[in-house]
Amino acid sequence: MSTPKIRFENVGKTFRARGATVTALRDINLDVRAGEFLVIVGPSGCGKSTLLDLAGGLAEQTSGRILVDDKPVTGPGLDRGIVFQQYALLPWRTAQGNIEFGLEAKNVPRRERAAKAREYLDLVGLTGFQDRYPHELSGGMKQRVAIARSLAFDPDVLLMDEPFAALDAQTRDGLQDELLRIWEKTGKTIIFITHGIEEAVYLGQRVAVMTSRPGRIKQIVDVGIDARSATEDLRSDPRFAHYRHEIWTLLRDEVKRARSEELEGTHV
Amino acid sequence: MSSLTETPPAVRTAPARRIAVPAVPASPPRGLGRRIGRITGAVLTRIVAIAALAVIWEVFPRLELVNPVFLPPLTEVLAAWKDLLVSGELGNHTSASLARSAAGFGLAIAAAVPLGLLIGWYTPVANLLNPLLEVFRNTAALAILPVFVLILGLGETSKVAIIFYGCTWPILLNTVSGVRTVDPLLIKSARSLGLGPVRLFQKVVLPAAVPTIFTGIRLAGSASILILIAAEMVGAKAGLGYLINYAQYNFAVPDMYAGIITISAIGLLVNQLLVVTERRFSTWRTAN
């Protein structure tokens, strides 16, 4: 097998909070292939967002290392784009201006920026919305703009931190299909974080299930469903139900443990 | 104000809509009438309280419900105002006042905005200085006026300086808080794009802080007028504050009220101007 696009090697992360040391992540070992759609699913508070911050270079691991194309991650970089749950759009810029923001960071010439921004607005299905400000867009549209912004500067890797969690179910379903289509078209490597089991099965070629805190990779499930976007109503496919149940079983104990720890925590 | 200026286009579009919806021919004219009624109503609501005050001011002294020597009827005050205007005296006082206000206010903007950006950007500096800034802001400028007079004398310098002082704190504190309350997610997202500190500041922090900075500037604008008058009551030879004070000493009561009316009109105008400017700079914030 060729070298992985992203490799997590014994990655650990501890925080200091109120004088105590909290272990958020421990011994994370994970390889992500180039062009792969990998979903990480775990109970809330298991450190999956922290893991994404580490990969994005926004935080530093306490132990181990993360390699992208065999080079250790030392900070943020335009080879990785991050999509946040709360969109993180600049409210004083239009949709177009927001997409151009990433291109400015990459020092793309002005004229080229405008053309690129239009191209990616088209890609995410927002043709004609270039002059709208974020407050004039629905949640789903904002996330489309955020995705376009992350794609426009052409990173190899897209890191998505529960990007659809704040959206209503219908918008979410639509955007999931859209994301699969974009992924197939662009061939990006995607790490997608979610706490939704169905979302994980629907999107991921592989699903990494994490344990409750301290977060470790419990198991990686290969979701053997090909040509997702060609399959009509994938969710009612018996294979979908099979994988959903498998991941649900893996997660159930972790969610229970996380909850009881949370309760203990509040009693202290 | 705005509802008044928006009236003509709204009225003009109504007939076009009538053509577009032929099924209900009766309703558009009635809607139009109702709209005119609503707008007149809104205008009336805005005017009625001020009109009532004017009527009371006119009628009470005439009926000698209040002593007309101390509160002359409004028409007499307005006549005195007109005389002051025609003689050019009012113009001189007003320009003297506005020059002082503008100088102090302008200097305060020039000094406090950059300083505020600096303090806000460096968290330890902000934490260190914030208590001090709060102390100064909550010390009324007028309480310090004697200190300014003591050090800088009775001339222009002390007047401009006290206005500068009074205007500085709202601008400074708002600028600091504007920089410090930028949505951390925006900063995180900009950092993820590899933006360095300088471009992060220029492209994210500064634009995000602009509305808050403008709130400070608006507050300072009102303050500049309020402090001005008090400063002019101490040893000035021109200015509206001087006019009011001088008229009182000389028992030129209508002149005194004419000065007061002028200053309140200027205050309203300045505030309105700053509110409009502020709105222009923060349209994106209103809908959030």
PDB file of C-alpha atoms in Angstrom, chain B residues 89-215:
ATOM      1  CA  GLU B  89     -24.046  86.986  16.957  1.00  0.00           C
ATOM      2  CA  LEU B  90     -25.556  83.497  17.021  1.00  0.00           C
ATOM      3  CA  GLY B  91     -23.427  82.439  14.075  1.00  0.00           C
ATOM      4  CA  ASN B  92     -20.245  83.600  15.817  1.00  0.00           C
ATOM      5  CA  HIS B  93     -21.056  81.811  19.052  1.00  0.00           C
ATOM      6  CA  THR B  94     -22.106  78.653  17.256  1.00  0.00           C
ATOM      7  CA  SER B  95     -18.987  78.466  15.107  1.00  0.00           C
ATOM      8  CA  ALA B  96     -16.777  79.127  18.139  1.00  0.00           C
ATOM      9  CA  SER B  97     -18.512  76.278  19.968  1.00  0.00           C
ATOM     10  CA  LEU B  98     -18.452  73.854  17.071  1.00  0.00           C
ATOM     11  CA  ALA B  99     -14.771  74.516  16.415  1.00  0.00           C
ATOM     12  CA  ARG B 100     -13.928  73.584  20.018  1.00  0.00           C
ATOM     13  CA  SER B 101     -16.134  70.497  19.950  1.00  0.00           C
ATOM     14  CA  ALA B 102     -14.787  69.331  16.619  1.00  0.00           C
ATOM     15  CA  ALA B 103     -11.178  69.864  17.698  1.00  0.00           C
ATOM     16  CA  GLY B 104     -11.558  67.921  20.948  1.00  0.00           C
ATOM     17  CA  PHE B 105     -13.684  65.216  19.338  1.00  0.00           C
ATOM     18  CA  GLY B 106     -11.365  64.845  16.345  1.00  0.00           C
ATOM     19  CA  LEU B 107      -8.256  64.638  18.494  1.00  0.00           C
ATOM     20  CA  ALA B 108      -9.949  62.066  20.693  1.00  0.00           C
ATOM     21  CA  ILE B 109     -10.774  59.862  17.670  1.00  0.00           C
ATOM     22  CA  ALA B 110      -7.239  60.212  16.312  1.00  0.00           C
ATOM     23  CA  ALA B 111      -5.695  59.251  19.620  1.00  0.00           C
ATOM     24  CA  ALA B 112      -8.149  56.807  21.188  1.00  0.00           C
ATOM     25  CA  VAL B 113      -8.873  54.508  18.225  1.00  0.00           C
ATOM     26  CA  PRO B 114      -5.244  53.501  17.551  1.00  0.00           C
ATOM     27  CA  LEU B 115      -4.530  53.282  21.259  1.00  0.00           C
ATOM     28  CA  GLY B 116      -7.647  51.163  21.820  1.00  0.00           C
ATOM     29  CA  LEU B 117      -6.695  48.807  18.994  1.00  0.00           C
ATOM     30  CA  LEU B 118      -3.276  48.377  20.545  1.00  0.00           C
ATOM     31  CA  ILE B 119      -4.576  47.773  24.053  1.00  0.00           C
ATOM     32  CA  GLY B 120      -7.280  45.394  22.843  1.00  0.00           C
ATOM     33  CA  TRP B 121      -4.934  43.329  20.709  1.00  0.00           C
ATOM     34  CA  TYR B 122      -2.495  42.638  23.555  1.00  0.00           C
ATOM     35  CA  THR B 123      -4.515  40.820  26.188  1.00  0.00           C
ATOM     36  CA  PRO B 124      -2.108  41.371  29.115  1.00  0.00           C
ATOM     37  CA  VAL B 125      -2.042  45.119  28.403  1.00  0.00           C
ATOM     38  CA  ALA B 126      -5.843  45.165  28.287  1.00  0.00           C
ATOM     39  CA  ASN B 127      -6.147  43.302  31.583  1.00  0.00           C
ATOM     40  CA  LEU B 128      -3.638  45.642  33.165  1.00  0.00           C
ATOM     41  CA  LEU B 129      -5.172  48.894  31.958  1.00  0.00           C
ATOM     42  CA  ASN B 130      -8.901  48.150  31.958  1.00  0.00           C
ATOM     43  CA  PRO B 131      -9.515  48.965  35.657  1.00  0.00           C
ATOM     44  CA  LEU B 132      -7.714  52.280  35.190  1.00  0.00           C
ATOM     45  CA  LEU B 133      -9.758  53.082  32.089  1.00  0.00           C
ATOM     46  CA  GLU B 134     -12.956  52.331  34.006  1.00  0.00           C
ATOM     47  CA  VAL B 135     -11.909  54.714  36.784  1.00  0.00           C
ATOM     48  CA  PHE B 136     -11.243  57.508  34.315  1.00  0.00           C
ATOM     49  CA  ARG B 137     -14.393  56.918  32.347  1.00  0.00           C
ATOM     50  CA  ASN B 138     -16.517  57.069  35.453  1.00  0.00           C
ATOM     51  CA  THR B 139     -14.889  60.236  36.689  1.00  0.00           C
ATOM     52  CA  ALA B 140     -17.115  62.973  35.273  1.00  0.00           C
ATOM     53  CA  ALA B 141     -15.164  65.213  32.947  1.00  0.00           C
ATOM     54  CA  LEU B 142     -16.686  68.251  34.634  1.00  0.00           C
ATOM     55  CA  ALA B 143     -15.227  67.218  37.971  1.00  0.00           C
ATOM     56  CA  ILE B 144     -11.781  67.470  36.416  1.00  0.00           C
ATOM     57  CA  LEU B 145     -12.496  70.745  34.627  1.00  0.00           C
ATOM     58  CA  PRO B 146     -10.987  72.853  37.455  1.00  0.00           C
ATOM     59  CA  VAL B 147      -7.796  70.804  37.172  1.00  0.00           C
ATOM     60  CA  PHE B 148      -7.582  71.585  33.467  1.00  0.00           C
ATOM     61  CA  VAL B 149      -8.194  75.270  34.111  1.00  0.00           C
ATOM     62  CA  LEU B 150      -5.555  75.235  36.844  1.00  0.00           C
ATOM     63  CA  ILE B 151      -2.933  73.675  34.604  1.00  0.00           C
ATOM     64  CA  LEU B 152      -3.833  74.988  31.168  1.00  0.00           C
ATOM     65  CA  GLY B 153      -5.376  78.328  32.068  1.00  0.00           C
ATOM     66  CA  LEU B 154      -8.678  79.775  30.918  1.00  0.00           C
ATOM     67  CA  GLY B 155      -7.899  79.825  27.201  1.00  0.00           C
ATOM     68  CA  GLU B 156      -8.847  77.610  24.287  1.00  0.00           C
ATOM     69  CA  THR B 157      -6.374  74.915  25.247  1.00  0.00           C
ATOM     70  CA  SER B 158      -8.141  73.940  28.436  1.00  0.00           C
ATOM     71  CA  LYS B 159     -11.529  73.893  26.673  1.00  0.00           C
ATOM     72  CA  VAL B 160     -10.377  71.688  23.841  1.00  0.00           C
ATOM     73  CA  ALA B 161      -8.461  69.552  26.317  1.00  0.00           C
ATOM     74  CA  ILE B 162     -11.492  68.881  28.509  1.00  0.00           C
ATOM     75  CA  ILE B 163     -13.569  67.910  25.477  1.00  0.00           C
ATOM     76  CA  PHE B 164     -10.725  65.712  24.289  1.00  0.00           C
ATOM     77  CA  TYR B 165     -10.639  64.119  27.728  1.00  0.00           C
ATOM     78  CA  GLY B 166     -14.393  63.522  27.843  1.00  0.00           C
ATOM     79  CA  CYS B 167     -14.468  62.055  24.328  1.00  0.00           C
ATOM     80  CA  THR B 168     -11.479  59.784  24.776  1.00  0.00           C
ATOM     81  CA  TRP B 169     -12.918  57.288  27.265  1.00  0.00           C
ATOM     82  CA  PRO B 170     -16.018  56.098  25.424  1.00  0.00           C
ATOM     83  CA  ILE B 171     -13.990  55.682  22.219  1.00  0.00           C
ATOM     84  CA  LEU B 172     -11.113  53.972  23.957  1.00  0.00           C
ATOM     85  CA  LEU B 173     -13.245  51.563  25.973  1.00  0.00           C
ATOM     86  CA  ASN B 174     -15.431  50.646  23.022  1.00  0.00           C
ATOM     87  CA  THR B 175     -12.441  50.116  20.756  1.00  0.00           C
ATOM     88  CA  VAL B 176     -10.791  47.869  23.334  1.00  0.00           C
ATOM     89  CA  SER B 177     -13.947  45.835  23.825  1.00  0.00           C
ATOM     90  CA  GLY B 178     -14.571  45.736  20.063  1.00  0.00           C
ATOM     91  CA  VAL B 179     -11.189  44.154  19.484  1.00  0.00           C
ATOM     92  CA  ARG B 180     -11.511  41.803  22.424  1.00  0.00           C
ATOM     93  CA  THR B 181     -14.984  40.502  21.652  1.00  0.00           C
ATOM     94  CA  VAL B 182     -14.320  39.381  18.079  1.00  0.00           C
ATOM     95  CA  ASP B 183     -15.935  35.968  17.595  1.00  0.00           C
ATOM     96  CA  PRO B 184     -13.139  33.496  18.477  1.00  0.00           C
ATOM     97  CA  LEU B 185     -14.422  31.131  15.789  1.00  0.00           C
ATOM     98  CA  LEU B 186     -13.678  33.739  13.105  1.00  0.00           C
ATOM     99  CA  ILE B 187     -10.141  34.033  14.407  1.00  0.00           C
ATOM    100  CA  LYS B 188      -9.795  30.256  14.545  1.00  0.00           C
ATOM    101  CA  SER B 189     -11.081  29.930  11.008  1.00  0.00           C
ATOM    102  CA  ALA B 190      -8.742  32.656   9.740  1.00  0.00           C
ATOM    103  CA  ARG B 191      -5.831  31.000  11.505  1.00  0.00           C
ATOM    104  CA  SER B 192      -6.718  27.721   9.827  1.00  0.00           C
ATOM    105  CA  LEU B 193      -6.153  29.523   6.533  1.00  0.00           C
ATOM    106  CA  GLY B 194      -2.634  30.317   7.662  1.00  0.00           C
ATOM    107  CA  LEU B 195      -3.173  34.053   8.148  1.00  0.00           C
ATOM    108  CA  GLY B 196      -0.372  35.745  10.054  1.00  0.00           C
ATOM    109  CA  PRO B 197      -1.042  38.130  12.945  1.00  0.00           C
ATOM    110  CA  VAL B 198      -0.883  41.272  10.805  1.00  0.00           C
ATOM    111  CA  ARG B 199      -3.336  40.078   8.155  1.00  0.00           C
ATOM    112  CA  LEU B 200      -5.520  38.474  10.816  1.00  0.00           C
ATOM    113  CA  PHE B 201      -5.789  41.868  12.460  1.00  0.00           C
ATOM    114  CA  GLN B 202      -6.364  43.727   9.208  1.00  0.00           C
ATOM    115  CA  LYS B 203      -8.848  41.320   7.636  1.00  0.00           C
ATOM    116  CA  VAL B 204     -10.742  39.940  10.630  1.00  0.00           C
ATOM    117  CA  VAL B 205     -10.256  41.813  13.890  1.00  0.00           C
ATOM    118  CA  LEU B 206     -10.475  45.351  12.561  1.00  0.00           C
ATOM    119  CA  PRO B 207     -13.609  44.930  10.403  1.00  0.00           C
ATOM    120  CA  ALA B 208     -15.281  42.969  13.203  1.00  0.00           C
ATOM    121  CA  ALA B 209     -14.559  45.766  15.676  1.00  0.00           C
ATOM    122  CA  VAL B 210     -15.740  48.648  13.473  1.00  0.00           C
ATOM    123  CA  PRO B 211     -19.381  48.695  14.654  1.00  0.00           C
ATOM    124  CA  THR B 212     -18.364  48.703  18.317  1.00  0.00           C
ATOM    125  CA  ILE B 213     -15.810  51.437  17.658  1.00  0.00           C
ATOM    126  CA  PHE B 214     -18.519  53.501  16.020  1.00  0.00           C
ATOM    127  CA  THR B 215     -20.777  53.116  19.021  1.00  0.00           C
TER     128      THR B 215
END
